[in-house]
Coordinates of C-alpha atoms and ligand atoms in Angstrom, one line a residue:
Chain A
M18 CA 0.0 0.0 -0.2
A19 CA 2.9 2.4 0.9
E20 CA 4.5 1.3 -2.2
S21 CA 1.7 2.0 -4.6
T22 CA 1.1 5.5 -3.0
S23 CA 4.7 6.4 -3.4
S24 CA 4.7 5.2 -7.1
A25 CA 1.5 7.0 -7.7
A26 CA 3.1 10.0 -6.4
A27 CA 6.1 9.5 -8.5
K28 CA 4.0 9.3 -11.6
Q29 CA 5.1 12.1 -14.0
I30 CA 2.4 14.6 -14.9
Q31 CA 1.0 14.1 -18.3
A32 CA 1.1 17.5 -19.8
A33 CA -1.2 18.7 -22.4
G34 CA -0.9 21.9 -24.3
V35 CA -3.8 24.2 -25.4
S36 CA -4.0 25.7 -28.8
I37 CA -6.6 28.6 -29.4
K38 CA -7.1 29.9 -32.8
E39 CA -9.3 32.8 -33.8
L40 CA -11.8 32.3 -31.1
R41 CA -14.8 34.6 -30.9
K42 CA -17.5 34.5 -28.5
S43 CA -20.6 36.6 -28.3
Y44 CA -23.5 37.2 -25.7
G45 CA -26.3 38.3 -27.9
S46 CA -24.9 41.4 -29.7
N47 CA -22.0 41.9 -27.1
E48 CA -18.9 40.4 -28.7
V49 CA -16.7 39.4 -25.5
L50 CA -14.0 37.5 -27.3
K51 CA -12.9 39.2 -30.8
G52 CA -10.5 36.6 -32.1
I53 CA -8.1 35.2 -29.7
D54 CA -5.1 33.3 -30.5
L55 CA -3.2 31.8 -27.7
E56 CA -0.9 28.8 -27.3
V57 CA 0.1 27.1 -23.9
A58 CA 3.0 24.5 -24.4
P59 CA 2.7 21.4 -22.4
G60 CA 4.2 22.1 -19.0
E61 CA 3.9 25.9 -19.5
V62 CA 2.4 28.3 -17.0
V63 CA 0.7 31.0 -18.4
C64 CA -1.1 33.9 -16.6
L65 CA -3.8 35.8 -18.0
I66 CA -4.3 39.3 -16.6
G67 CA -6.5 42.2 -17.7
P68 CA -9.1 44.5 -16.6
S69 CA -12.6 43.5 -15.4
G70 CA -14.7 42.6 -18.2
S71 CA -12.1 42.1 -20.7
G72 CA -13.0 38.4 -21.4
K73 CA -10.6 36.6 -19.3
S74 CA -13.2 34.2 -17.5
T75 CA -15.0 33.8 -20.9
L76 CA -11.8 32.6 -22.6
L77 CA -11.1 30.1 -19.6
R78 CA -14.5 28.8 -19.6
C79 CA -14.3 28.3 -23.5
V80 CA -11.4 25.9 -23.1
N81 CA -13.4 23.5 -21.3
L82 CA -16.8 24.3 -23.0
L83 CA -18.4 25.7 -20.2
E84 CA -19.1 28.5 -22.8
Q85 CA -19.7 27.6 -26.2
P86 CA -17.5 29.4 -28.7
N87 CA -18.9 31.1 -31.8
V88 CA -16.1 30.9 -34.1
G89 CA -12.6 29.4 -33.8
T90 CA -10.9 26.3 -32.6
I91 CA -9.4 25.1 -29.7
H92 CA -7.2 22.0 -29.2
V93 CA -6.7 20.6 -25.8
G94 CA -4.6 17.4 -25.3
G95 CA -5.4 15.8 -28.3
F96 CA -9.2 16.8 -28.5
E97 CA -10.4 19.5 -30.8
S98 CA -13.1 20.7 -28.1
T99 CA -14.6 23.0 -30.8
D100 CA -15.5 19.9 -32.9
P101 CA -19.3 19.3 -32.5
D102 CA -18.7 15.7 -32.3
V103 CA -16.2 15.9 -29.5
D104 CA -16.9 13.9 -26.3
I105 CA -17.2 16.8 -24.2
D106 CA -17.0 14.8 -20.9
K107 CA -14.0 12.8 -21.9
M108 CA -12.3 16.0 -22.8
R109 CA -13.1 17.7 -19.5
R110 CA -11.4 14.8 -17.6
K111 CA -8.0 16.1 -18.8
V112 CA -8.9 19.6 -17.9
G113 CA -9.0 20.5 -14.2
M114 CA -10.9 23.7 -13.2
V115 CA -10.5 25.8 -10.3
F116 CA -13.1 28.6 -9.7
Q117 CA -13.1 31.7 -7.9
Q118 CA -16.0 30.9 -5.7
F119 CA -14.4 27.4 -4.9
N120 CA -17.8 25.6 -5.7
L121 CA -17.0 22.7 -3.4
F122 CA -19.9 20.4 -3.0
P123 CA -21.4 21.3 0.4
H124 CA -23.1 18.1 1.0
L125 CA -19.9 16.0 0.7
S126 CA -16.7 16.0 2.9
A127 CA -13.4 17.2 1.6
L128 CA -12.4 13.5 0.9
Q129 CA -15.8 12.7 -0.9
N130 CA -15.3 15.9 -2.8
C131 CA -12.4 14.4 -4.2
T132 CA -13.5 11.0 -4.7
I133 CA -17.0 11.5 -6.2
A134 CA -16.0 12.2 -9.6
Q135 CA -13.2 9.4 -9.5
T136 CA -16.0 6.7 -8.6
K137 CA -18.5 8.0 -11.0
V138 CA -16.6 9.0 -14.0
L139 CA -13.4 7.1 -13.9
K140 CA -15.1 4.0 -12.4
R141 CA -12.2 3.8 -9.8
S142 CA -13.1 1.7 -6.6
Q143 CA -13.8 3.4 -3.6
A144 CA -10.7 2.4 -2.0
D145 CA -8.5 3.5 -5.0
A146 CA -10.4 6.7 -5.3
A147 CA -9.7 7.5 -1.5
E148 CA -6.0 6.7 -1.8
V149 CA -5.8 9.2 -4.7
A150 CA -8.0 11.8 -2.8
R151 CA -5.7 11.4 0.1
K152 CA -2.7 11.7 -1.8
N153 CA -3.8 15.1 -3.3
L154 CA -5.1 16.2 -0.1
A155 CA -1.8 15.9 1.3
R156 CA -0.3 17.5 -1.8
V157 CA -2.3 20.9 -0.9
G158 CA -1.5 20.3 2.8
L159 CA -4.9 19.2 4.1
D160 CA -4.7 15.5 4.5
H161 CA -5.5 16.0 8.1
L162 CA -8.8 17.7 7.4
A163 CA -10.1 15.2 4.9
D164 CA -13.4 14.4 6.8
R165 CA -14.5 18.1 7.4
F166 CA -17.3 19.6 5.3
P167 CA -16.7 22.8 3.3
D168 CA -18.7 24.9 5.7
Q169 CA -16.2 23.7 8.3
L170 CA -13.1 24.9 6.4
S171 CA -11.7 28.4 5.9
G172 CA -12.0 29.9 2.3
G173 CA -8.3 29.2 1.6
Q174 CA -8.7 25.6 2.8
Q175 CA -11.7 25.2 0.7
Q176 CA -9.8 26.5 -2.3
R177 CA -7.0 24.0 -1.7
V178 CA -9.7 21.3 -1.6
A179 CA -11.0 22.4 -4.7
I180 CA -7.5 22.0 -6.2
A181 CA -7.2 18.6 -4.9
R182 CA -10.6 17.8 -6.2
A183 CA -9.4 18.6 -9.6
L184 CA -5.9 17.0 -9.3
S185 CA -7.7 13.7 -8.3
M186 CA -8.9 13.3 -12.0
D187 CA -5.0 13.3 -13.1
P188 CA -5.7 16.3 -15.4
E189 CA -3.2 17.2 -18.0
L190 CA -4.1 20.9 -17.9
M191 CA -5.2 23.0 -15.2
L192 CA -7.3 26.3 -15.5
F193 CA -7.5 28.6 -12.7
D194 CA -10.0 31.6 -12.7
E195 CA -9.0 34.2 -10.1
P196 CA -8.4 31.4 -7.4
T197 CA -7.5 33.8 -4.6
S198 CA -9.7 36.7 -5.4
A199 CA -12.4 35.6 -2.9
L200 CA -10.0 34.9 -0.1
D201 CA -9.0 36.8 3.0
P202 CA -5.5 38.0 2.5
E203 CA -3.9 35.8 5.1
T204 CA -4.9 32.7 3.4
V205 CA -4.0 33.8 -0.3
G206 CA -0.3 32.6 0.4
D207 CA -1.1 29.1 1.0
V208 CA -3.3 28.6 -2.3
L209 CA -0.5 30.4 -4.3
A210 CA 2.1 28.1 -2.5
V211 CA 0.1 25.0 -3.7
M212 CA -0.2 26.6 -7.3
R213 CA 3.7 27.3 -7.2
N214 CA 4.4 23.7 -6.2
L215 CA 2.1 22.5 -9.1
A216 CA 4.0 24.6 -11.6
K217 CA 7.2 23.1 -10.5
E218 CA 5.9 19.6 -10.9
G219 CA 5.5 20.4 -14.7
M220 CA 1.6 21.0 -14.7
T221 CA 0.4 22.9 -17.5
M222 CA -1.4 25.9 -16.2
L223 CA -3.5 28.7 -17.4
V224 CA -4.2 31.0 -14.7
V225 CA -6.4 34.2 -14.7
T226 CA -5.0 36.2 -11.8
H227 CA -4.6 39.7 -10.2
E228 CA -1.6 38.4 -8.2
M229 CA 1.2 40.2 -10.2
G230 CA 3.8 39.0 -7.8
F231 CA 2.8 35.4 -8.4
A232 CA 2.6 35.9 -12.3
R233 CA 6.0 37.5 -12.3
E234 CA 7.6 34.7 -10.3
V235 CA 5.8 31.5 -11.6
A236 CA 4.6 32.4 -15.0
D237 CA 6.7 31.2 -18.1
R238 CA 4.5 33.8 -20.0
V239 CA 2.0 36.4 -19.3
V240 CA -0.9 37.4 -21.7
F241 CA -2.5 40.8 -21.2
M242 CA -6.1 41.1 -22.4
D243 CA -8.3 44.0 -23.0
G244 CA -11.6 44.4 -24.6
G245 CA -11.7 40.8 -26.1
V246 CA -8.3 40.8 -27.7
V247 CA -4.8 40.0 -26.5
V248 CA -2.9 43.2 -26.4
E249 CA 0.4 42.1 -25.3
E250 CA 2.1 38.8 -24.4
G251 CA 5.5 37.6 -23.6
A252 CA 7.9 36.8 -20.6
A253 CA 6.7 37.8 -17.4
E254 CA 9.5 40.0 -16.7
Q255 CA 8.8 41.7 -19.9
V256 CA 4.9 42.1 -19.8
I257 CA 4.8 43.1 -16.1
G258 CA 8.4 44.7 -15.8
A259 CA 8.6 46.7 -19.1
P260 CA 5.2 46.7 -20.9
T261 CA 5.4 48.0 -24.3
Q262 CA 1.7 48.7 -25.1
P263 CA 0.1 51.9 -23.5
R264 CA -3.1 49.8 -22.4
T265 CA -0.8 47.4 -20.5
Q266 CA 1.0 50.2 -18.9
E267 CA -2.0 52.0 -17.8
F268 CA -3.5 48.5 -16.3
L269 CA -0.5 47.8 -14.5
R270 CA -0.1 51.1 -13.2
R271 CA -3.6 50.8 -11.7
V272 CA -3.2 47.1 -10.7
L273 CA 0.4 47.9 -8.9
D274 CA -0.4 51.3 -7.3
P275 CA -4.2 51.2 -6.6
T276 CA -4.2 54.6 -4.8
H277 CA -2.6 56.1 -7.8
I278 CA -4.9 58.9 -9.3
D279 CA -3.9 60.1 -12.9
I280 CA -4.8 63.8 -12.8
A281 CA -4.8 64.0 -16.5
E282 CA -7.8 61.8 -16.9
Chain B
M29 CA -48.3 60.4 33.1
A30 CA -45.9 59.3 30.2
M31 CA -45.2 55.6 29.9
T32 CA -42.0 54.1 28.3
V33 CA -42.4 52.2 25.2
R34 CA -41.7 49.1 27.3
Q35 CA -44.2 49.7 30.0
R36 CA -46.9 50.6 27.2
A37 CA -46.1 47.3 25.6
R38 CA -46.4 45.5 29.0
V39 CA -49.9 47.1 29.7
S40 CA -51.1 46.3 26.4
R41 CA -50.1 42.7 26.7
S42 CA -52.0 42.4 30.0
V43 CA -55.1 43.7 28.7
Q44 CA -55.0 41.2 25.8
Y45 CA -54.3 38.4 28.3
G46 CA -57.2 39.7 30.3
L47 CA -59.8 39.9 27.5
L48 CA -58.8 36.4 26.5
A49 CA -59.2 34.9 29.9
L50 CA -62.7 36.7 30.4
A51 CA -63.9 35.2 26.9
V52 CA -62.8 31.6 28.2
V53 CA -64.4 32.1 31.8
L54 CA -67.7 33.4 30.1
F55 CA -67.7 30.3 27.7
I56 CA -67.0 27.7 30.4
L57 CA -69.8 29.4 32.7
F58 CA -72.5 29.8 30.0
A59 CA -71.9 26.8 27.5
D60 CA -74.2 23.9 27.9
W61 CA -71.6 21.2 28.8
A62 CA -74.2 18.4 28.7
S63 CA -75.2 18.9 25.2
I64 CA -71.6 19.6 23.9
G65 CA -70.4 16.4 25.5
K66 CA -73.2 14.4 24.1
A67 CA -72.3 15.9 20.7
F68 CA -68.6 15.7 20.7
F69 CA -67.4 13.6 23.6
N70 CA -69.4 10.5 24.4
W71 CA -67.2 8.1 26.4
D72 CA -68.9 4.9 25.5
S73 CA -68.9 5.7 21.7
A74 CA -65.1 6.8 22.2
V75 CA -64.4 3.5 23.7
K76 CA -66.0 1.6 20.8
Q77 CA -63.8 3.3 18.3
F78 CA -60.5 1.3 19.8
P79 CA -58.6 -0.5 18.8
E80 CA -59.7 -0.3 15.1
I81 CA -59.3 3.4 14.8
I82 CA -55.6 2.9 15.2
T83 CA -54.9 -0.6 13.9
L84 CA -57.1 -0.2 10.8
A85 CA -57.9 3.4 10.1
L86 CA -54.9 5.2 11.1
K87 CA -52.8 2.5 9.3
N88 CA -54.7 2.9 6.2
T89 CA -54.6 6.6 6.3
L90 CA -50.6 6.2 6.6
I91 CA -50.6 3.6 3.8
Y92 CA -52.4 5.7 1.4
T93 CA -50.4 8.7 2.3
A94 CA -47.1 7.0 1.9
L95 CA -48.3 5.2 -1.5
S96 CA -49.5 8.5 -3.1
F97 CA -46.1 10.3 -1.6
V98 CA -44.0 7.9 -3.4
V99 CA -46.1 8.6 -6.9
G100 CA -46.0 12.3 -6.0
L101 CA -42.3 12.7 -5.3
S102 CA -41.0 10.6 -8.2
G103 CA -43.5 12.3 -10.5
G104 CA -43.0 15.6 -9.1
L105 CA -39.1 15.3 -9.6
L106 CA -39.7 14.0 -13.2
L107 CA -42.0 17.2 -13.8
A108 CA -39.5 19.6 -12.2
L109 CA -36.7 18.3 -14.5
M110 CA -38.9 18.5 -17.4
K111 CA -39.7 22.1 -16.4
L112 CA -36.1 23.0 -16.5
S113 CA -35.3 21.1 -19.4
S114 CA -33.8 22.9 -22.7
V115 CA -36.2 21.0 -24.7
A116 CA -39.3 23.1 -25.1
V117 CA -41.7 20.4 -25.6
W118 CA -41.0 19.0 -22.1
R119 CA -41.3 22.2 -20.3
W120 CA -44.8 22.7 -22.1
I121 CA -46.0 19.2 -21.2
A122 CA -44.9 19.8 -17.6
T123 CA -46.5 23.2 -17.4
L124 CA -49.8 21.9 -18.7
Y125 CA -49.7 19.0 -16.5
I126 CA -49.0 21.3 -13.3
E127 CA -51.5 23.8 -14.2
F128 CA -54.2 21.3 -14.8
F129 CA -53.7 19.2 -11.7
R130 CA -53.2 22.1 -9.4
G131 CA -56.4 23.7 -11.1
V132 CA -58.9 21.2 -10.6
P133 CA -60.1 20.1 -7.2
A134 CA -58.6 16.7 -5.9
L135 CA -62.1 15.4 -5.5
L136 CA -62.9 15.6 -9.1
V137 CA -59.5 13.7 -9.9
F138 CA -60.5 10.9 -7.4
I139 CA -64.0 10.7 -9.2
A140 CA -62.2 10.4 -12.7
F141 CA -59.9 7.7 -11.3
G142 CA -62.5 6.0 -9.4
F143 CA -65.4 5.9 -11.8
G144 CA -64.5 7.5 -15.0
I145 CA -61.4 5.7 -16.0
P146 CA -62.8 2.2 -15.1
T147 CA -65.7 3.0 -17.5
A148 CA -64.0 4.5 -20.2
F149 CA -60.8 2.1 -20.5
G150 CA -62.5 -0.9 -18.9
V151 CA -59.9 -1.2 -16.4
R152 CA -60.3 -1.8 -12.8
F153 CA -57.8 -0.8 -10.5
D154 CA -57.1 -2.0 -7.0
I155 CA -58.2 0.5 -4.4
Y156 CA -54.6 1.1 -3.4
V157 CA -53.6 1.8 -6.9
T158 CA -56.3 4.2 -7.6
V159 CA -55.5 6.1 -4.4
M160 CA -52.0 6.0 -5.3
L161 CA -52.5 7.5 -8.8
A162 CA -55.3 9.9 -8.0
L163 CA -53.7 11.4 -5.1
G164 CA -50.2 11.0 -6.2
M165 CA -50.8 12.7 -9.5
V166 CA -52.2 15.6 -7.7
A167 CA -49.5 15.7 -5.4
A168 CA -46.9 15.6 -8.2
A169 CA -48.1 18.8 -9.6
Y170 CA -47.5 20.6 -6.3
I171 CA -44.4 18.9 -5.4
A172 CA -42.9 19.6 -9.0
E173 CA -43.0 23.4 -8.3
T174 CA -41.5 22.9 -5.0
L175 CA -38.7 20.9 -6.2
R176 CA -38.2 23.1 -9.2
A177 CA -37.6 26.2 -6.9
G178 CA -35.1 23.8 -4.9
L179 CA -33.2 22.8 -8.1
Q180 CA -33.1 26.4 -9.0
A181 CA -31.8 27.6 -5.7
V182 CA -28.8 25.3 -6.0
P183 CA -25.9 27.5 -7.3
K184 CA -25.1 27.4 -10.9
G185 CA -21.5 27.0 -9.9
Q186 CA -22.4 23.4 -8.5
L187 CA -23.3 22.0 -11.9
E188 CA -20.4 23.8 -13.5
A189 CA -17.9 22.3 -11.0
A190 CA -19.4 18.8 -11.5
R191 CA -19.4 19.1 -15.3
S192 CA -15.8 20.3 -15.2
L193 CA -14.9 16.9 -13.5
G194 CA -16.2 15.2 -16.6
M195 CA -19.7 14.3 -15.1
P196 CA -22.4 13.8 -17.6
H197 CA -25.3 16.2 -17.2
W198 CA -27.5 13.5 -15.8
R199 CA -24.8 12.3 -13.3
A200 CA -24.2 15.7 -12.1
M201 CA -27.9 16.1 -11.4
V202 CA -28.2 12.9 -9.7
S203 CA -24.9 13.1 -7.4
I204 CA -24.5 16.8 -6.9
V205 CA -27.6 19.2 -7.8
I206 CA -30.6 16.9 -6.6
P207 CA -29.1 16.0 -3.1
Q208 CA -28.6 19.8 -2.4
A209 CA -32.1 20.6 -3.9
F210 CA -33.8 18.1 -1.6
K211 CA -32.0 19.6 1.5
I212 CA -33.5 22.9 0.6
V213 CA -37.0 21.8 0.0
L214 CA -37.1 19.4 2.9
P215 CA -39.4 21.9 4.9
P216 CA -42.0 22.7 2.2
L217 CA -42.0 18.9 1.2
T218 CA -42.9 18.0 4.7
N219 CA -45.8 20.4 4.4
E220 CA -46.8 18.5 1.2
V221 CA -47.0 15.2 3.3
I222 CA -49.2 17.1 5.8
L223 CA -51.6 18.0 2.9
L224 CA -51.4 14.7 1.5
T225 CA -52.3 13.2 4.8
K226 CA -55.5 15.3 5.0
D227 CA -56.5 14.7 1.3
S228 CA -56.3 10.9 1.8
S229 CA -59.7 11.4 3.5
L230 CA -61.2 11.8 -0.1
V231 CA -61.0 8.0 -0.5
Y232 CA -64.3 7.8 1.1
L233 CA -65.9 8.5 -2.4
L234 CA -64.4 5.2 -3.8
G235 CA -66.7 2.8 -2.0
L236 CA -64.4 1.0 0.3
A237 CA -64.5 -2.4 2.0
A238 CA -64.5 -2.2 5.7
S239 CA -60.8 -3.5 5.8
Q240 CA -60.1 -0.5 3.7
Y241 CA -61.5 2.5 5.8
E242 CA -59.1 5.1 6.5
L243 CA -59.7 7.7 9.6
T244 CA -62.2 10.0 7.9
K245 CA -64.5 7.1 6.3
F246 CA -64.1 5.1 9.6
G247 CA -65.3 8.2 11.5
R248 CA -68.2 8.6 9.2
D249 CA -69.1 5.2 9.6
G250 CA -68.9 5.4 13.4
I251 CA -71.4 8.4 13.7
T252 CA -74.1 6.3 12.0
Q253 CA -74.2 4.0 15.1
P254 CA -76.9 4.9 17.7
N255 CA -76.0 7.5 20.2
A256 CA -72.8 7.8 18.9
G257 CA -72.8 11.7 18.3
L258 CA -70.1 13.2 16.5
T259 CA -67.4 11.6 19.0
P260 CA -66.1 9.2 16.4
L261 CA -65.2 12.0 14.1
V262 CA -63.5 14.0 16.9
I263 CA -61.4 10.9 17.6
A264 CA -60.6 10.6 13.9
G265 CA -59.5 14.3 14.0
A266 CA -57.2 13.6 16.9
C267 CA -55.8 10.8 15.0
Y268 CA -54.9 13.2 12.2
L269 CA -53.2 15.5 14.5
I270 CA -51.1 12.7 15.9
I271 CA -49.7 12.6 12.4
T272 CA -49.6 16.0 11.3
V273 CA -48.4 17.8 14.4
P274 CA -45.2 15.8 14.7
L275 CA -44.6 16.6 11.0
G276 CA -45.2 20.3 11.3
I277 CA -42.5 20.4 14.2
L278 CA -40.3 18.3 12.0
A279 CA -40.8 20.9 9.1
R280 CA -39.8 23.7 11.5
R281 CA -36.8 21.9 12.5
F282 CA -35.7 21.5 9.0
E283 CA -36.4 25.1 8.3
S284 CA -34.3 26.5 11.3
R285 CA -31.4 24.1 10.4
T286 CA -31.3 25.4 6.8
A287 CA -31.6 28.9 8.1
K288 CA -28.7 28.3 10.3
T289 CA -26.3 26.6 7.8
K290 CA -27.1 29.5 5.5
G291 CA -26.2 32.3 8.1
Ligands
ATP312 N1 -23.3 34.6 -19.4 C1 -23.2 35.8 -19.8 N2 -24.2 36.5 -20.6 C2 -23.9 37.7 -20.9 N3 -23.0 38.3 -20.9 C3 -21.8 38.0 -20.2 C4 -22.0 36.6 -19.6 N4 -20.7 36.2 -19.1 C5 -20.0 37.2 -19.2 N5 -20.6 38.4 -20.0 C6 -20.0 39.7 -20.6 O1 -19.0 39.3 -21.0 C7 -17.8 40.1 -20.7 C8 -16.6 39.7 -20.3 O2 -16.9 39.0 -19.0 P1 -15.7 38.0 -18.4 O3 -16.4 37.6 -17.1 O4 -15.1 37.2 -19.3 O5 -14.7 39.1 -17.9 P2 -13.3 39.0 -17.0 O6 -12.3 39.5 -17.9 O7 -13.3 37.5 -16.3 O8 -13.7 40.0 -15.8 P3 -13.4 39.9 -14.2 O9 -11.9 40.3 -14.1 O10 -14.5 41.0 -13.7 O11 -13.7 38.5 -13.8 C9 -18.4 41.1 -19.7 O12 -18.8 42.5 -20.3 C10 -19.6 40.4 -19.2 O13 -20.8 41.3 -18.9
MG313 MG1 -13.7 36.7 -14.5

């Protein structure tokens, strides 16, 4: 048992890349994504930044088809998710998603949150699923709280359970939509630490975030979006440290110095 | 002399209690207790109701209620899911059904099932089946609306999280959304059971064998005995309360529990 746990833990993360081409998405007459091209190489960590309403969440949700794109193609780990005949559920098993509001299942314990999809979707036995779940709860530092229910956990702990839940499906790509925006400041660090480790282990990650420090440190690449288009992308140091586009500069000035008031405006 | 708000409230409360006490005293003094006793509470007649009113009538009321609740709950869940379906035809059918069965008196549905359908289609149902269908189909309409509200009260993120884990829609509904919806609708659902318990009295229409009597029919049968007065009905009423009052308490428990977990 100890042996199988360690060998499971040692198993290399299978990384899948994402390739988005000419993606467009409208709600009624409101075009939210206006032709997005974005590549995430296997094992790469890409942070998506941009002002509120720029379409970051919509883009992320298109990747695992929580939103249906109107035009364009998305390839995820051997699936063309925009193909009308794609097996959506099979594709989603390879793509873990972490939400701003955690969305833990409140009627299930932390452990059950991590086992339910394993048993019902992957058809793992209860024992196997529990073993995988415990391994992943340990990975986020919460194996000692496996029997707690979500309402008995702090926001940061809930978000870490949500990450363990997604990891328990052995995803090849992880999507994060502002995973720390709903947290008390003192628990943000724990969640970011878990994500940092995940990045080190070689997980492919597409992260929407306002945490510029995290993006700068962990991201291989940073993509700045505004008004439904990619305005600027490149190495984290370049986009956050020395942005070339005026819209990026303006956005970063506001985010990095929220009290700054531009008199000229 | 000015009174504080609290003093005024206390005086007002005392006056209300006083008036109430006066009414009770007057009623006790001037009521014709002999006639009242004769009409509503006749000891000999009361004793005669036992034990059958419990072993037979109460039992049958519980059976009729339980059977129709099973039909009402499964039918109601089906209708609620139809009403929330993305397929328009299902929504229309569910809406028609719900509007119809909520709009006509349960009594008419009983008559239809008891006499209309057997004549029209040449089928004869067992009495238990008739009750189950007639009462269950009416209950389904009410329960459907309750469950629909419950399903809609489950945050959308729950379904999205479940789908993101690769669960097909039906699996996400069964394992994630429906269990949470049930928890939300437990109080109103308990109230539906109370209504059903009382509505099971409509069975009297159907021409029952003595072994099929439930509380109301048993009581009505009881008052036809000489000198019984209305006592058998009083006892039957008390038996309904034995079922419904605990259910009411249960519903309030559920309510305060959900209120607590929300806050
Ligand atoms: N389901 C929807 N129906 C209609 N409009 C929507 C829907 N979802 C998003 N939008 C609109 O799409 C635009 C982009 O929204 P989106 O949530 O992708 O932005 P965002 O970049 O994630 O912003 P934030 O930083 O505030 O999360 C917004 O104008 C929003 O109003
Ligand atoms: Mg967003």
